[in-house]
Amino acid sequence: MNIIFSLDEINEVAQQIIAQNPNKVILFHGEMGVGKTTLIKCLAKNLGVDGATSSPTFSLVNEYQTTTNQLVYHFDFYRLKIETEALDMGADEYFYSGHWCFIEWAEKIPNLIPESHSVIRIQLLPDGKRSLNLL
């Protein structure tokens, strides 16, 4: 799936992503400030998360519950110094839990990523729009 969108269309993009039935472990790639966290917030909302969501930059993971009692985990590994830090906090248990796992900065933990996963790449275009590829 390839989409060009503006940030005011991000909620519709989240709906389209969910409609594609991706793997529940999704890696988000893109430069800082491109909108990865904003997209993850919209995905969580579209999955039924009612409460406030935020970036887990300092806590590494935030857990949310949907209105249908599904769990959604949002990881941000930007501040990780070594991969074993993610292992020490039990990342692998989250990844194989069967729940939604949205992972920012997955390149910091290459050996922990499950074989079955989807990838979203977001790129900022010169006109301010974003290009999104779901693989």
CSV table of N, CA and C in Angstrom, one decimal:
chain,number,residue,atom,x,y,z
A,1,MET,N,0.9,-1.2,0.0
A,1,MET,CA,0.0,0.0,0.0
A,1,MET,C,0.9,1.2,0.0
A,2,ASN,N,0.6,2.1,-0.9
A,2,ASN,CA,1.4,3.4,-1.0
A,2,ASN,C,0.3,4.5,-0.9
A,3,ILE,N,0.6,5.5,0.0
A,3,ILE,CA,-0.3,6.7,0.1
A,3,ILE,C,0.5,7.9,0.2
A,4,ILE,N,0.0,9.0,-0.4
A,4,ILE,CA,0.5,10.3,-0.2
A,4,ILE,C,-0.6,11.1,0.5
A,5,PHE,N,-0.3,11.7,1.6
A,5,PHE,CA,-1.3,12.4,2.4
A,5,PHE,C,-0.7,13.6,3.2
A,6,SER,N,-1.6,14.4,3.6
A,6,SER,CA,-1.3,15.6,4.5
A,6,SER,C,-1.7,15.2,5.9
A,7,LEU,N,-1.1,15.9,6.9
A,7,LEU,CA,-1.4,15.5,8.3
A,7,LEU,C,-2.8,15.6,8.7
A,8,ASP,N,-3.6,16.5,8.0
A,8,ASP,CA,-5.0,16.5,8.3
A,8,ASP,C,-5.8,15.3,7.8
A,9,GLU,N,-5.2,14.5,7.0
A,9,GLU,CA,-5.8,13.3,6.5
A,9,GLU,C,-5.3,12.0,7.3
A,10,ILE,N,-4.6,12.2,8.3
A,10,ILE,CA,-3.9,11.0,9.0
A,10,ILE,C,-4.9,10.1,9.6
A,11,ASN,N,-6.0,10.5,10.1
A,11,ASN,CA,-7.0,9.6,10.6
A,11,ASN,C,-7.5,8.6,9.6
A,12,GLU,N,-7.8,9.2,8.4
A,12,GLU,CA,-8.2,8.3,7.3
A,12,GLU,C,-7.2,7.3,6.9
A,13,VAL,N,-5.9,7.8,6.9
A,13,VAL,CA,-4.8,6.9,6.6
A,13,VAL,C,-4.7,5.7,7.6
A,14,ALA,N,-4.9,6.0,8.9
A,14,ALA,CA,-4.9,5.0,9.9
A,14,ALA,C,-6.0,4.0,9.6
A,15,GLN,N,-7.2,4.4,9.2
A,15,GLN,CA,-8.3,3.5,8.9
A,15,GLN,C,-7.9,2.6,7.7
A,16,GLN,N,-7.3,3.2,6.7
A,16,GLN,CA,-6.8,2.4,5.5
A,16,GLN,C,-5.8,1.4,5.9
A,17,ILE,N,-4.9,1.7,6.8
A,17,ILE,CA,-3.9,0.8,7.3
A,17,ILE,C,-4.6,-0.4,8.0
A,18,ILE,N,-5.5,-0.2,8.9
A,18,ILE,CA,-6.2,-1.2,9.6
A,18,ILE,C,-6.9,-2.1,8.6
A,19,ALA,N,-7.6,-1.5,7.6
A,19,ALA,CA,-8.3,-2.2,6.6
A,19,ALA,C,-7.5,-3.2,5.8
A,20,GLN,N,-6.2,-2.9,5.8
A,20,GLN,CA,-5.2,-3.8,5.0
A,20,GLN,C,-4.9,-5.1,5.8
A,21,ASN,N,-5.4,-5.1,7.1
A,21,ASN,CA,-5.1,-6.3,8.0
A,21,ASN,C,-3.6,-6.6,8.1
A,22,PRO,N,-2.8,-5.7,8.5
A,22,PRO,CA,-1.4,-5.9,8.7
A,22,PRO,C,-1.1,-6.9,9.8
A,23,ASN,N,0.1,-7.3,9.9
A,23,ASN,CA,0.5,-8.1,11.1
A,23,ASN,C,0.4,-7.2,12.3
A,24,LYS,N,0.2,-7.8,13.5
A,24,LYS,CA,0.0,-7.0,14.7
A,24,LYS,C,1.2,-6.4,15.2
A,25,VAL,N,2.4,-6.8,14.8
A,25,VAL,CA,3.6,-6.2,15.1
A,25,VAL,C,4.0,-5.3,13.9
A,26,ILE,N,4.0,-4.0,14.1
A,26,ILE,CA,4.3,-3.1,13.0
A,26,ILE,C,5.5,-2.2,13.4
A,27,LEU,N,6.5,-2.2,12.5
A,27,LEU,CA,7.7,-1.3,12.6
A,27,LEU,C,7.4,0.0,11.9
A,28,PHE,N,7.7,1.1,12.5
A,28,PHE,CA,7.6,2.4,11.9
A,28,PHE,C,8.9,3.0,11.7
A,29,HIS,N,9.2,3.3,10.4
A,29,HIS,CA,10.5,3.9,10.0
A,29,HIS,C,10.2,5.3,9.4
A,30,GLY,N,11.1,6.2,9.8
A,30,GLY,CA,11.0,7.6,9.2
A,30,GLY,C,11.8,8.5,10.1
A,31,GLU,N,12.2,9.6,9.5
A,31,GLU,CA,13.0,10.6,10.3
A,31,GLU,C,12.2,11.1,11.4
A,32,MET,N,12.9,11.7,12.4
A,32,MET,CA,12.3,12.3,13.6
A,32,MET,C,11.4,13.4,13.1
A,33,GLY,N,10.2,13.5,13.6
A,33,GLY,CA,9.3,14.6,13.2
A,33,GLY,C,8.5,14.4,12.0
A,34,VAL,N,8.6,13.2,11.4
A,34,VAL,CA,7.8,12.9,10.2
A,34,VAL,C,6.3,12.5,10.5
A,35,GLY,N,6.0,12.1,11.7
A,35,GLY,CA,4.6,11.8,12.1
A,35,GLY,C,4.4,10.4,12.5
A,36,LYS,N,5.4,9.7,12.9
A,36,LYS,CA,5.2,8.3,13.3
A,36,LYS,C,4.3,8.2,14.5
A,37,THR,N,4.7,9.0,15.6
A,37,THR,CA,3.9,9.0,16.8
A,37,THR,C,2.4,9.4,16.5
A,38,THR,N,2.3,10.4,15.7
A,38,THR,CA,0.9,10.9,15.4
A,38,THR,C,0.1,9.8,14.7
A,39,LEU,N,0.7,9.1,13.8
A,39,LEU,CA,0.0,8.0,13.1
A,39,LEU,C,-0.3,6.9,14.1
A,40,ILE,N,0.6,6.6,15.0
A,40,ILE,CA,0.3,5.5,16.0
A,40,ILE,C,-0.8,5.9,16.9
A,41,LYS,N,-0.9,7.2,17.3
A,41,LYS,CA,-2.0,7.7,18.1
A,41,LYS,C,-3.3,7.5,17.3
A,42,CYS,N,-3.3,7.8,16.0
A,42,CYS,CA,-4.6,7.6,15.2
A,42,CYS,C,-4.9,6.1,15.1
A,43,LEU,N,-3.9,5.3,14.9
A,43,LEU,CA,-4.1,3.8,14.8
A,43,LEU,C,-4.8,3.3,16.1
A,44,ALA,N,-4.2,3.7,17.2
A,44,ALA,CA,-4.8,3.3,18.5
A,44,ALA,C,-6.2,3.8,18.7
A,45,LYS,N,-6.5,5.0,18.3
A,45,LYS,CA,-7.8,5.5,18.4
A,45,LYS,C,-8.8,4.7,17.5
A,46,ASN,N,-8.4,4.4,16.3
A,46,ASN,CA,-9.2,3.6,15.4
A,46,ASN,C,-9.4,2.2,15.8
A,47,LEU,N,-8.5,1.7,16.6
A,47,LEU,CA,-8.6,0.3,17.2
A,47,LEU,C,-9.5,0.3,18.4
A,48,GLY,N,-9.9,1.5,18.9
A,48,GLY,CA,-10.8,1.6,20.0
A,48,GLY,C,-10.2,2.1,21.3
A,49,VAL,N,-9.0,2.7,21.3
A,49,VAL,CA,-8.4,3.2,22.5
A,49,VAL,C,-9.1,4.6,22.7
A,50,ASP,N,-9.8,4.7,23.9
A,50,ASP,CA,-10.5,6.0,24.2
A,50,ASP,C,-9.6,7.0,24.9
A,51,GLY,N,-8.7,6.6,25.8
A,51,GLY,CA,-8.0,7.5,26.6
A,51,GLY,C,-6.9,8.2,25.8
A,52,ALA,N,-6.2,9.1,26.5
A,52,ALA,CA,-5.1,9.8,25.9
A,52,ALA,C,-3.9,8.9,25.6
A,53,THR,N,-3.2,9.2,24.5
A,53,THR,CA,-2.0,8.4,24.2
A,53,THR,C,-0.9,9.4,24.1
A,54,SER,N,0.3,8.9,24.4
A,54,SER,CA,1.5,9.7,24.3
A,54,SER,C,2.7,8.9,23.9
A,55,SER,N,3.8,9.6,23.5
A,55,SER,CA,5.0,8.9,23.1
A,55,SER,C,5.7,8.3,24.4
A,56,PRO,N,6.1,7.0,24.3
A,56,PRO,CA,6.8,6.4,25.4
A,56,PRO,C,8.3,6.5,25.3
A,57,THR,N,8.8,7.7,24.9
A,57,THR,CA,10.2,7.9,24.7
A,57,THR,C,11.0,7.6,26.0
A,58,PHE,N,10.5,8.0,27.1
A,58,PHE,CA,11.3,7.7,28.4
A,58,PHE,C,11.0,6.4,29.0
A,59,SER,N,9.7,5.9,28.9
A,59,SER,CA,9.3,4.7,29.5
A,59,SER,C,9.6,3.5,28.6
A,60,LEU,N,9.9,3.7,27.4
A,60,LEU,CA,10.1,2.7,26.3
A,60,LEU,C,8.8,2.1,25.8
A,61,VAL,N,7.8,1.8,26.6
A,61,VAL,CA,6.5,1.3,26.2
A,61,VAL,C,5.4,1.9,26.9
A,62,ASN,N,4.3,2.1,26.2
A,62,ASN,CA,3.0,2.5,26.8
A,62,ASN,C,2.0,1.5,26.4
A,63,GLU,N,1.2,1.1,27.4
A,63,GLU,CA,0.1,0.1,27.1
A,63,GLU,C,-1.2,0.8,27.2
A,64,TYR,N,-2.1,0.4,26.2
A,64,TYR,CA,-3.4,1.0,26.1
A,64,TYR,C,-4.4,-0.2,25.9
A,65,GLN,N,-5.6,0.0,26.4
A,65,GLN,CA,-6.6,-1.0,26.3
A,65,GLN,C,-7.7,-0.4,25.4
A,66,THR,N,-8.3,-1.2,24.5
A,66,THR,CA,-9.3,-0.8,23.6
A,66,THR,C,-10.7,-1.0,24.3
A,67,THR,N,-11.7,-0.5,23.7
A,67,THR,CA,-13.1,-0.7,24.2
A,67,THR,C,-13.5,-2.1,24.1
A,68,THR,N,-12.8,-2.9,23.3
A,68,THR,CA,-13.1,-4.3,23.2
A,68,THR,C,-12.1,-5.2,23.9
A,69,ASN,N,-11.4,-4.6,24.9
A,69,ASN,CA,-10.4,-5.3,25.7
A,69,ASN,C,-9.2,-5.8,25.0
A,70,GLN,N,-8.9,-5.3,23.8
A,70,GLN,CA,-7.6,-5.6,23.2
A,70,GLN,C,-6.5,-4.7,23.8
A,71,LEU,N,-5.3,-5.2,23.8
A,71,LEU,CA,-4.2,-4.4,24.2
A,71,LEU,C,-3.4,-3.9,23.0
A,72,VAL,N,-2.9,-2.6,23.2
A,72,VAL,CA,-2.1,-2.0,22.2
A,72,VAL,C,-0.9,-1.5,22.9
A,73,TYR,N,0.3,-1.9,22.4
A,73,TYR,CA,1.6,-1.5,23.0
A,73,TYR,C,2.3,-0.6,22.0
A,74,HIS,N,2.8,0.5,22.5
A,74,HIS,CA,3.5,1.5,21.7
A,74,HIS,C,4.9,1.6,22.2
A,75,PHE,N,5.9,1.2,21.4
A,75,PHE,CA,7.3,1.2,21.8
A,75,PHE,C,8.0,2.4,21.1
A,76,ASP,N,8.9,3.0,21.9
A,76,ASP,CA,9.8,4.0,21.3
A,76,ASP,C,11.2,3.7,21.8
A,77,PHE,N,12.1,3.1,20.9
A,77,PHE,CA,13.4,2.7,21.3
A,77,PHE,C,14.5,3.7,21.0
A,78,TYR,N,14.1,4.9,20.7
A,78,TYR,CA,15.1,5.9,20.3
A,78,TYR,C,16.2,6.1,21.3
A,79,ARG,N,15.9,6.1,22.6
A,79,ARG,CA,16.9,6.3,23.6
A,79,ARG,C,17.7,5.1,24.0
A,80,LEU,N,17.4,3.9,23.4
A,80,LEU,CA,18.1,2.7,23.8
A,80,LEU,C,19.6,2.8,23.4
A,81,LYS,N,20.5,2.4,24.3
A,81,LYS,CA,21.9,2.4,24.0
A,81,LYS,C,22.4,1.1,23.4
A,82,ILE,N,21.8,0.0,24.0
A,82,ILE,CA,22.1,-1.3,23.5
A,82,ILE,C,20.9,-2.2,23.5
A,83,GLU,N,20.9,-3.1,22.6
A,83,GLU,CA,19.7,-3.9,22.3
A,83,GLU,C,19.2,-4.7,23.5
A,84,THR,N,20.2,-5.1,24.4
A,84,THR,CA,19.8,-5.9,25.5
A,84,THR,C,18.9,-5.2,26.5
A,85,GLU,N,18.9,-3.8,26.5
A,85,GLU,CA,18.0,-3.0,27.3
A,85,GLU,C,16.5,-3.4,27.0
A,86,ALA,N,16.2,-3.6,25.7
A,86,ALA,CA,14.9,-4.0,25.3
A,86,ALA,C,14.6,-5.4,25.8
A,87,LEU,N,15.5,-6.2,25.7
A,87,LEU,CA,15.4,-7.6,26.1
A,87,LEU,C,15.1,-7.6,27.7
A,88,ASP,N,15.9,-6.8,28.4
A,88,ASP,CA,15.8,-6.8,29.8
A,88,ASP,C,14.4,-6.3,30.3
A,89,MET,N,13.7,-5.4,29.5
A,89,MET,CA,12.4,-5.0,29.9
A,89,MET,C,11.3,-5.9,29.3
A,90,GLY,N,11.7,-7.0,28.7
A,90,GLY,CA,10.7,-8.0,28.3
A,90,GLY,C,10.1,-7.7,26.9
A,91,ALA,N,10.7,-7.0,26.1
A,91,ALA,CA,10.2,-6.6,24.8
A,91,ALA,C,9.7,-7.9,24.0
A,92,ASP,N,10.5,-8.9,24.0
A,92,ASP,CA,10.2,-10.1,23.3
A,92,ASP,C,8.9,-10.7,23.7
A,93,GLU,N,8.5,-10.6,25.0
A,93,GLU,CA,7.3,-11.1,25.5
A,93,GLU,C,6.1,-10.3,24.9
A,94,TYR,N,6.3,-9.0,24.9
A,94,TYR,CA,5.3,-8.2,24.2
A,94,TYR,C,5.1,-8.5,22.8
A,95,PHE,N,6.2,-8.7,22.1
A,95,PHE,CA,6.1,-8.9,20.6
A,95,PHE,C,5.4,-10.2,20.2
A,96,TYR,N,5.5,-11.2,21.1
A,96,TYR,CA,4.9,-12.5,20.8
A,96,TYR,C,3.6,-12.7,21.6
A,97,SER,N,3.0,-11.6,22.1
A,97,SER,CA,1.8,-11.7,23.0
A,97,SER,C,0.6,-11.9,22.1
A,98,GLY,N,0.6,-11.6,20.8
A,98,GLY,CA,-0.6,-11.6,20.0
A,98,GLY,C,-1.3,-10.3,20.0
A,99,HIS,N,-0.8,-9.3,20.8
A,99,HIS,CA,-1.5,-8.0,20.8
A,99,HIS,C,-0.8,-7.1,19.8
A,100,TRP,N,-1.4,-5.9,19.6
A,100,TRP,CA,-0.9,-4.9,18.7
A,100,TRP,C,0.4,-4.4,19.3
A,101,CYS,N,1.5,-4.3,18.5
A,101,CYS,CA,2.8,-3.7,19.0
A,101,CYS,C,3.2,-2.8,17.9
A,102,PHE,N,3.2,-1.5,18.2
A,102,PHE,CA,3.7,-0.5,17.3
A,102,PHE,C,5.1,0.0,17.8
A,103,ILE,N,6.1,-0.2,16.9
A,103,ILE,CA,7.4,0.0,17.3
A,103,ILE,C,8.1,1.1,16.5
A,104,GLU,N,8.5,2.1,17.2
A,104,GLU,CA,9.4,3.2,16.6
A,104,GLU,C,10.8,2.9,16.9
A,105,TRP,N,11.7,3.2,16.0
A,105,TRP,CA,13.1,3.0,16.1
A,105,TRP,C,13.5,1.5,16.3
A,106,ALA,N,12.8,0.7,15.5
A,106,ALA,CA,13.1,-0.8,15.6
A,106,ALA,C,14.5,-1.1,15.1
A,107,GLU,N,15.1,-0.2,14.4
A,107,GLU,CA,16.5,-0.5,14.0
A,107,GLU,C,17.5,-0.6,15.1
A,108,LYS,N,17.0,-0.2,16.3
A,108,LYS,CA,17.9,-0.3,17.5
A,108,LYS,C,17.8,-1.7,18.1
A,109,ILE,N,16.8,-2.5,17.7
A,109,ILE,CA,16.6,-3.9,18.2
A,109,ILE,C,16.5,-4.9,17.1
A,110,PRO,N,17.4,-5.0,16.1
A,110,PRO,CA,17.2,-5.8,14.9
A,110,PRO,C,17.0,-7.3,15.2
A,111,ASN,N,17.7,-7.8,16.3
A,111,ASN,CA,17.7,-9.2,16.6
A,111,ASN,C,16.4,-9.6,17.4
A,112,LEU,N,15.6,-8.7,17.8
A,112,LEU,CA,14.4,-9.0,18.6
A,112,LEU,C,13.1,-9.0,17.8
A,113,ILE,N,13.2,-8.5,16.6
A,113,ILE,CA,12.0,-8.4,15.8
A,113,ILE,C,11.4,-9.7,15.4
A,114,PRO,N,10.2,-10.0,15.6
A,114,PRO,CA,9.6,-11.3,15.1
A,114,PRO,C,9.6,-11.4,13.6
A,115,GLU,N,9.7,-12.6,13.1
A,115,GLU,CA,9.8,-12.8,11.7
A,115,GLU,C,8.5,-12.3,11.0
A,116,SER,N,7.4,-12.5,11.7
A,116,SER,CA,6.1,-12.0,11.2
A,116,SER,C,5.8,-10.6,11.7
A,117,HIS,N,6.0,-9.7,10.8
A,117,HIS,CA,5.7,-8.3,11.1
A,117,HIS,C,5.4,-7.5,9.8
A,118,SER,N,4.8,-6.3,10.0
A,118,SER,CA,4.6,-5.4,8.9
A,118,SER,C,5.5,-4.2,9.1
A,119,VAL,N,5.8,-3.4,8.1
A,119,VAL,CA,6.6,-2.3,8.1
A,119,VAL,C,5.9,-1.1,7.5
A,120,ILE,N,5.9,0.0,8.2
A,120,ILE,CA,5.4,1.3,7.7
A,120,ILE,C,6.6,2.3,7.5
A,121,ARG,N,6.8,2.8,6.3
A,121,ARG,CA,7.9,3.8,6.1
A,121,ARG,C,7.2,5.1,5.8
A,122,ILE,N,7.5,6.1,6.5
A,122,ILE,CA,7.0,7.4,6.2
A,122,ILE,C,8.1,8.4,5.9
A,123,GLN,N,7.8,9.1,4.8
A,123,GLN,CA,8.8,10.1,4.3
A,123,GLN,C,8.2,11.5,4.1
A,124,LEU,N,8.9,12.5,4.6
A,124,LEU,CA,8.4,13.9,4.4
A,124,LEU,C,8.7,14.3,2.9
A,125,LEU,N,7.7,14.8,2.2
A,125,LEU,CA,7.9,15.3,0.9
A,125,LEU,C,8.1,16.8,0.9
A,126,PRO,N,8.7,17.3,-0.2
A,126,PRO,CA,9.0,18.7,-0.3
A,126,PRO,C,7.8,19.7,-0.1
A,127,ASP,N,6.6,19.2,-0.4
A,127,ASP,CA,5.4,20.1,-0.3
A,127,ASP,C,4.8,19.9,1.1
A,128,GLY,N,5.5,19.2,2.0
A,128,GLY,CA,4.9,19.0,3.4
A,128,GLY,C,4.0,17.8,3.6
A,129,LYS,N,3.7,17.2,2.5
A,129,LYS,CA,2.9,16.0,2.6
A,129,LYS,C,3.8,14.8,3.0
A,130,ARG,N,3.2,13.7,3.3
A,130,ARG,CA,3.9,12.5,3.6
A,130,ARG,C,3.7,11.4,2.6
A,131,SER,N,4.7,10.6,2.4
A,131,SER,CA,4.6,9.4,1.6
A,131,SER,C,4.6,8.2,2.6
A,132,LEU,N,3.6,7.3,2.5
A,132,LEU,CA,3.6,6.2,3.4
A,132,LEU,C,3.6,4.9,2.6
A,133,ASN,N,4.4,4.0,2.9
A,133,ASN,CA,4.5,2.6,2.3
A,133,ASN,C,4.2,1.6,3.4
A,134,LEU,N,3.2,0.8,3.2
A,134,LEU,CA,3.0,-0.3,4.2
A,134,LEU,C,3.5,-1.6,3.5
A,135,LEU,N,4.4,-2.3,4.1
A,135,LEU,CA,5.0,-3.5,3.5
A,135,LEU,C,4.6,-4.7,4.4
